[in-house]
Amino acid sequence: MDLTFTEEERAFRDEVRQFLRDNVPPETQRKLVEGRRLSRDEMIAGARVLNKKGIPYWPKEYGGAGWTPSQQYIFEEEVQAFTGQTMYDFGVSLIGPVIYTFGNNAQKKYYLPRIINVDDWWCQGFSEPGAGSDLASLRTRAVRNGDHYVVNGQKTWTTLAQHADWIFCLVRTNPDAKKQLGISFLLIDMKSPGVTVRPIQLIDGDYEVNEVFFDNVRVPAENLVGEENKGWEYAKMLLGNERFGGAWVGASKERVRRIRHLAARSQIGGERLIDQATFHQKVLEIEVQLKALEVTQLRVVANASKKNGMQDPASSILKLKGAEIQQATAELLMHVIGPYALPYLSEEELEDGNQAPIGPDWPPMIASTYFYSRAASIYSGSREIQKNIVAKAILGL
């Protein structure tokens, strides 16, 4: 299997890099690289910038770029390397593919153009207080009442629900069926009466995740995606896409580059940190693991055309190792910065040069980045869940 890029693909990479330099506002890039939160307007503007270039994974007939799997991979890697993360919203990356694959014509006609233009901000209503890792045990109920479903229950850890216009939800429509077989996939307007959002404060004092409560929320039956009680199948596709993106190869490459840069400017006992054997060995170990992860992801990309839109179960391997590398690089950044990782400095303080003595481009908010990385082994399905998938779907155990 040839995993090298062609001349045309390398030219495409150069094109993407130039596009990002020309179109992503410098302040937005700076905030993303530094691990700062973007406002809702900044997130929408960033997503629209990417959509202007092209939407990977979407077929052309639904407004996608029509790129090859290799071009899709290159685009995402370059976005992550440029920003240290990704700027795509849940509309493009998660719910859009579910709608164009399983939705009806009316849903495709209405929702897909709005997702492309980011007219609506979407959030994901999967996890519940008693159904996190065991998602199929969810208890949020949706009872059919004429031409509506009446929804009652609670979702938690709902990312950016405080900004969302819509939520795509897994709900239980048949409590008597086997737990995976009694679940449906609903699209719910967050402005519906009975929807309550309660933000959860994180350890860094900010707000990203939320609790979402449904109290007799009436949802039009036309908002059911696909067939009733088939939602688990649609969710598996969505989660596969999410886990594939969870490798974060481009972002980890950028973080390693930054670690090397900062460690070369950090002096400990009169010696550069990067020259200390123990520290340098840790960096090399991560780089070897990252290269192995990259090759594995390229193998998945090479096989993408054979999957008919369904993700390779190997995406669980990508998510597993990608999370471990995110955590390892965050720990190394903490090691480089030391006690200066703790303060949150304002923009004015940064401009005045009141930062760590290793230079004006040290990344603030490292403590926040570190704490956030700890969740990488939980979101998109916990480490234990991924190991189960690998054992069953790949090893046949």
XYZ file of C-alpha atoms in Angstrom:
397
model
C 0.000 0.000 0.000
C 1.510 3.331 -1.123
C 0.903 5.928 1.567
C 2.924 8.732 -0.018
C 1.189 11.778 -1.464
C 1.186 12.445 -5.205
C 2.483 15.638 -6.779
C -1.115 16.831 -7.204
C -1.856 16.146 -3.526
C 1.238 18.059 -2.433
C 0.119 20.968 -4.602
C -3.288 20.783 -2.941
C -1.589 21.004 0.471
C 0.203 24.195 -0.614
C -3.103 25.587 -1.866
C -4.801 24.877 1.466
C -1.984 26.492 3.439
C -2.224 29.649 1.334
C -6.008 29.704 1.722
C -5.737 29.551 5.514
C -3.119 32.322 5.610
C -5.301 34.530 3.416
C -8.685 33.907 5.046
C -8.404 33.050 8.755
C -8.258 36.272 10.812
C -4.915 36.471 12.674
C -6.679 37.124 15.972
C -8.805 33.999 15.541
C -5.746 31.901 14.776
C -3.916 33.332 17.786
C -6.773 32.522 20.151
C -7.076 28.968 18.848
C -3.353 28.260 19.062
C -3.230 29.694 22.593
C -6.172 27.589 23.739
C -8.468 30.575 24.350
C -12.225 30.359 23.895
C -13.805 31.866 20.809
C -17.069 33.747 21.030
C -20.106 32.342 19.241
C -19.702 34.898 16.446
C -16.023 34.022 16.061
C -16.831 30.308 15.865
C -19.487 30.897 13.221
C -17.178 33.144 11.206
C -14.386 30.552 11.401
C -16.669 27.728 10.273
C -17.882 29.837 7.343
C -14.298 30.466 6.291
C -13.630 26.731 6.064
C -16.922 26.058 4.290
C -15.945 28.638 1.672
C -12.967 26.496 0.693
C -14.905 23.253 0.717
C -16.659 20.765 2.957
C -14.751 17.486 3.275
C -16.609 14.163 3.455
C -19.815 15.595 1.946
C -20.749 14.422 -1.565
C -20.859 17.105 -4.234
C -24.598 16.710 -4.766
C -25.213 17.946 -1.225
C -22.816 20.875 -1.379
C -19.585 19.105 -0.487
C -16.203 19.725 -2.037
C -16.112 16.376 -3.803
C -12.531 15.834 -2.637
C -10.763 12.509 -2.611
C -10.156 10.878 0.804
C -6.523 12.018 0.600
C -7.523 15.631 -0.055
C -9.963 15.494 2.847
C -7.202 14.236 5.111
C -4.761 16.910 3.928
C -7.303 19.683 4.448
C -8.142 18.646 8.006
C -4.485 18.147 8.919
C -3.562 21.608 7.641
C -6.462 23.259 9.470
C -5.367 21.603 12.717
C -1.710 22.501 12.166
C -2.641 26.130 11.443
C -4.957 26.583 14.409
C -3.838 23.905 16.865
C -7.368 22.470 16.707
C -10.341 22.559 14.332
C -12.881 25.233 13.462
C -15.622 22.985 12.110
C -18.944 22.966 13.926
C -21.082 19.940 14.714
C -23.377 20.758 11.797
C -20.791 20.019 9.127
C -18.815 17.327 10.900
C -21.533 15.302 12.650
C -25.206 15.890 11.892
C -24.829 16.859 8.218
C -23.607 13.404 7.094
C -26.412 11.723 9.068
C -29.042 13.883 7.356
C -27.746 13.394 3.798
C -27.325 9.636 4.396
C -30.505 8.776 6.322
C -32.746 11.860 6.176
C -35.674 12.357 3.815
C -35.698 14.794 0.901
C -37.475 17.529 2.859
C -34.868 17.354 5.632
C -32.003 17.451 3.142
C -33.515 20.422 1.319
C -34.090 22.421 4.493
C -31.198 21.587 6.811
C -28.185 21.002 4.562
C -27.986 24.510 3.026
C -28.405 26.034 6.485
C -25.621 23.822 7.848
C -23.295 24.845 5.003
C -23.951 28.539 5.672
C -23.846 28.000 9.476
C -27.270 29.604 9.834
C -27.861 27.210 12.738
C -25.450 26.168 15.481
C -25.869 22.507 16.450
C -25.103 20.622 19.634
C -25.067 16.886 20.374
C -27.619 15.371 22.759
C -26.217 11.908 23.453
C -24.734 11.493 26.951
C -26.948 11.395 30.037
C -26.196 11.303 33.788
C -26.774 7.539 33.837
C -25.712 6.818 30.252
C -22.278 8.131 29.449
C -19.975 5.304 28.453
C -23.005 2.988 28.241
C -24.853 5.294 25.869
C -27.415 2.663 24.858
C -28.826 2.840 28.419
C -30.168 6.349 27.820
C -33.533 7.120 29.412
C -34.710 10.316 27.709
C -38.168 9.342 26.411
C -39.991 10.419 23.281
C -43.652 9.368 23.152
C -45.600 9.746 19.892
C -48.672 11.939 20.315
C -50.395 12.574 16.989
C -48.050 14.459 14.696
C -45.581 15.218 17.514
C -43.230 13.445 19.893
C -43.338 14.517 23.529
C -39.802 14.429 24.942
C -38.856 14.208 28.621
C -35.413 13.648 30.102
C -31.942 15.095 30.498
C -28.702 15.251 28.566
C -25.359 16.258 30.065
C -21.855 17.326 28.996
C -23.528 18.910 25.976
C -20.795 20.918 24.263
C -21.664 24.563 23.517
C -25.384 24.000 24.082
C -25.516 27.543 25.462
C -24.914 28.783 21.897
C -26.969 26.210 20.015
C -30.062 26.722 17.873
C -30.683 22.994 17.387
C -29.770 19.741 19.126
C -29.649 16.287 17.531
C -30.829 13.821 20.144
C -30.939 10.127 20.815
C -34.242 9.350 22.533
C -35.927 6.155 23.665
C -39.101 5.479 21.696
C -39.577 1.806 22.594
C -38.790 1.037 26.249
C -39.661 -2.639 25.793
C -37.137 -3.394 23.041
C -33.500 -4.366 23.521
C -31.839 -1.158 24.564
C -30.004 -0.563 21.267
C -33.159 -1.280 19.259
C -35.551 1.117 21.001
C -33.725 4.369 20.223
C -34.652 7.048 17.684
C -32.833 10.081 16.282
C -34.639 13.425 16.674
C -33.808 16.995 15.641
C -35.012 19.426 18.316
C -35.259 23.207 18.152
C -33.542 24.585 21.259
C -36.106 27.392 21.416
C -38.922 24.883 21.959
C -40.943 25.415 25.172
C -39.697 23.069 27.873
C -36.007 23.089 26.846
C -33.709 24.345 29.624
C -29.930 24.751 29.350
C -27.823 24.871 32.506
C -24.094 25.598 31.930
C -21.491 23.584 33.863
C -18.472 25.546 35.051
C -15.180 23.847 34.228
C -12.040 23.738 36.350
C -10.572 26.700 34.451
C -13.620 28.813 35.342
C -15.006 28.806 31.805
C -18.146 27.262 30.338
C -18.161 24.821 27.455
C -20.414 21.925 28.472
C -23.973 22.006 29.735
C -26.911 20.094 31.128
C -29.973 20.146 28.876
C -33.422 19.347 30.293
C -36.545 18.402 28.321
C -39.859 18.915 30.082
C -42.794 17.836 27.878
C -41.073 19.243 24.788
C -43.235 18.829 21.693
C -41.155 17.898 18.632
C -42.789 17.610 15.199
C -42.751 14.009 13.963
C -41.244 15.303 10.723
C -38.036 15.925 12.740
C -37.452 12.177 13.079
C -34.391 11.173 11.050
C -34.815 7.875 9.235
C -36.996 5.230 10.853
C -38.284 5.077 14.393
C -36.187 2.823 16.661
C -33.294 2.789 14.162
C -31.425 5.708 15.733
C -28.642 3.560 17.161
C -27.499 2.653 13.644
C -27.346 6.312 12.648
C -25.507 7.193 15.851
C -22.835 4.572 15.158
C -22.053 6.254 11.845
C -21.903 9.658 13.506
C -19.630 8.436 16.300
C -17.353 6.730 13.798
C -16.897 10.041 11.998
C -16.241 11.780 15.312
C -13.640 9.217 16.371
C -11.839 9.443 13.041
C -11.425 13.166 13.660
C -10.300 12.357 17.208
C -6.836 11.351 15.965
C -5.899 15.052 15.837
C -2.658 14.324 13.967
C -2.277 17.857 12.638
C -2.915 19.467 16.018
C -0.481 17.123 17.771
C 2.198 17.835 15.170
C 1.812 21.547 15.807
C 1.969 21.023 19.565
C 5.182 18.992 19.274
C 6.685 21.731 17.104
C 5.785 24.285 19.765
C 7.206 22.094 22.529
C 10.525 21.874 20.701
C 10.553 25.611 20.032
C 9.824 26.577 23.630
C 12.123 23.946 25.134
C 14.961 25.332 23.021
C 14.432 28.716 24.700
C 13.971 27.429 28.241
C 17.081 27.326 30.457
C 17.319 24.998 33.453
C 20.605 24.920 35.346
C 22.345 26.736 32.495
C 21.305 24.089 29.962
C 18.555 24.284 27.363
C 15.671 22.019 28.291
C 15.604 20.495 24.805
C 19.229 19.367 25.288
C 18.494 17.451 28.477
C 18.545 13.758 27.620
C 15.482 12.695 29.617
C 13.269 15.459 28.233
C 14.515 14.996 24.667
C 13.801 11.273 24.888
C 10.187 12.003 25.880
C 9.787 14.250 22.853
C 11.240 11.611 20.541
C 8.962 8.924 21.966
C 5.907 11.061 21.254
C 7.124 11.811 17.735
C 7.516 8.083 17.010
C 4.021 7.367 18.338
C 2.624 10.271 16.335
C 4.195 8.990 13.140
C 2.676 5.543 13.764
C -0.712 7.171 14.369
C -0.384 9.159 11.150
C 0.402 6.041 9.125
C -2.564 4.241 10.690
C -4.862 7.123 9.831
C -3.568 7.147 6.251
C -4.390 3.439 6.024
C -7.945 4.222 7.127
C -8.097 7.028 4.553
C -6.844 4.651 1.846
C -9.655 2.215 2.696
C -12.357 4.890 2.956
C -13.713 4.349 -0.551
C -14.511 0.717 0.316
C -16.721 1.562 3.293
C -19.699 3.113 1.452
C -19.839 6.061 3.813
C -19.533 4.009 6.991
C -16.456 4.540 9.105
C -13.807 1.877 9.525
C -13.882 0.421 13.067
C -10.161 1.236 13.078
C -11.276 4.808 13.837
C -11.489 3.594 17.441
C -7.744 2.901 17.333
C -7.190 6.428 16.029
C -9.275 7.875 18.827
C -7.533 5.776 21.490
C -3.994 6.665 20.471
C -4.877 10.205 19.469
C -6.204 10.883 22.969
C -3.080 9.449 24.588
C -0.833 11.647 22.443
C -2.922 14.748 23.194
C -2.502 14.066 26.901
C 1.224 13.365 26.600
C 1.910 16.569 24.650
C -0.137 18.612 27.134
C 1.964 17.197 29.978
C 5.177 18.110 28.146
C 3.923 21.654 27.590
C 3.224 21.898 31.317
C 6.767 20.680 31.962
C 8.255 23.324 29.657
C 6.293 26.228 31.107
C 6.397 25.096 34.723
C 4.662 27.408 37.218
C 3.923 29.944 34.465
C 1.283 27.569 33.119
C -1.095 28.586 35.892
C -1.866 32.298 35.405
C -4.375 33.561 32.917
C -2.875 36.743 31.477
C -5.000 39.371 29.775
C -4.317 40.576 26.247
C -2.865 43.792 27.688
C -0.515 41.868 29.965
C 0.621 39.726 27.080
C 1.324 42.807 24.968
C 3.279 44.355 27.853
C 5.580 41.345 27.929
C 4.516 40.035 31.343
C 4.939 36.407 30.433
C 7.324 33.597 31.169
C 10.993 34.421 30.662
C 11.319 32.008 27.740
C 9.922 34.488 25.241
C 6.868 36.424 24.063
C 5.316 33.480 22.196
C 4.920 31.058 25.063
C 1.387 29.625 24.981
C -0.829 30.897 27.807
C -3.685 28.798 29.139
C -1.495 25.679 29.245
C -3.118 24.570 32.486
C -6.503 24.803 30.783
C -5.169 22.862 27.789
C -3.825 20.201 30.131
C -7.098 19.804 32.017
C -9.079 19.701 28.778
C -6.780 17.003 27.388
C -7.670 14.745 30.325
C -11.172 14.487 28.877
C -9.827 13.278 25.528
C -10.010 9.673 26.742
C -13.711 10.128 27.567
C -15.408 12.210 24.876
C -16.522 10.454 21.652
C -16.681 7.269 23.711
C -14.418 6.353 26.593
C -11.159 4.414 26.320
C -12.909 1.267 27.556
C -15.602 1.554 24.885
C -12.994 1.950 22.139
C -11.136 -1.129 23.360
C -14.360 -3.125 23.245
C -14.981 -1.999 19.658
C -11.454 -2.954 18.624
C -11.772 -6.334 20.344
C -15.090 -7.187 18.674
C -14.971 -5.495 15.271
C -11.274 -5.869 14.449
C -9.883 -8.770 16.511
C -13.091 -10.811 16.461
C -12.923 -11.607 20.162
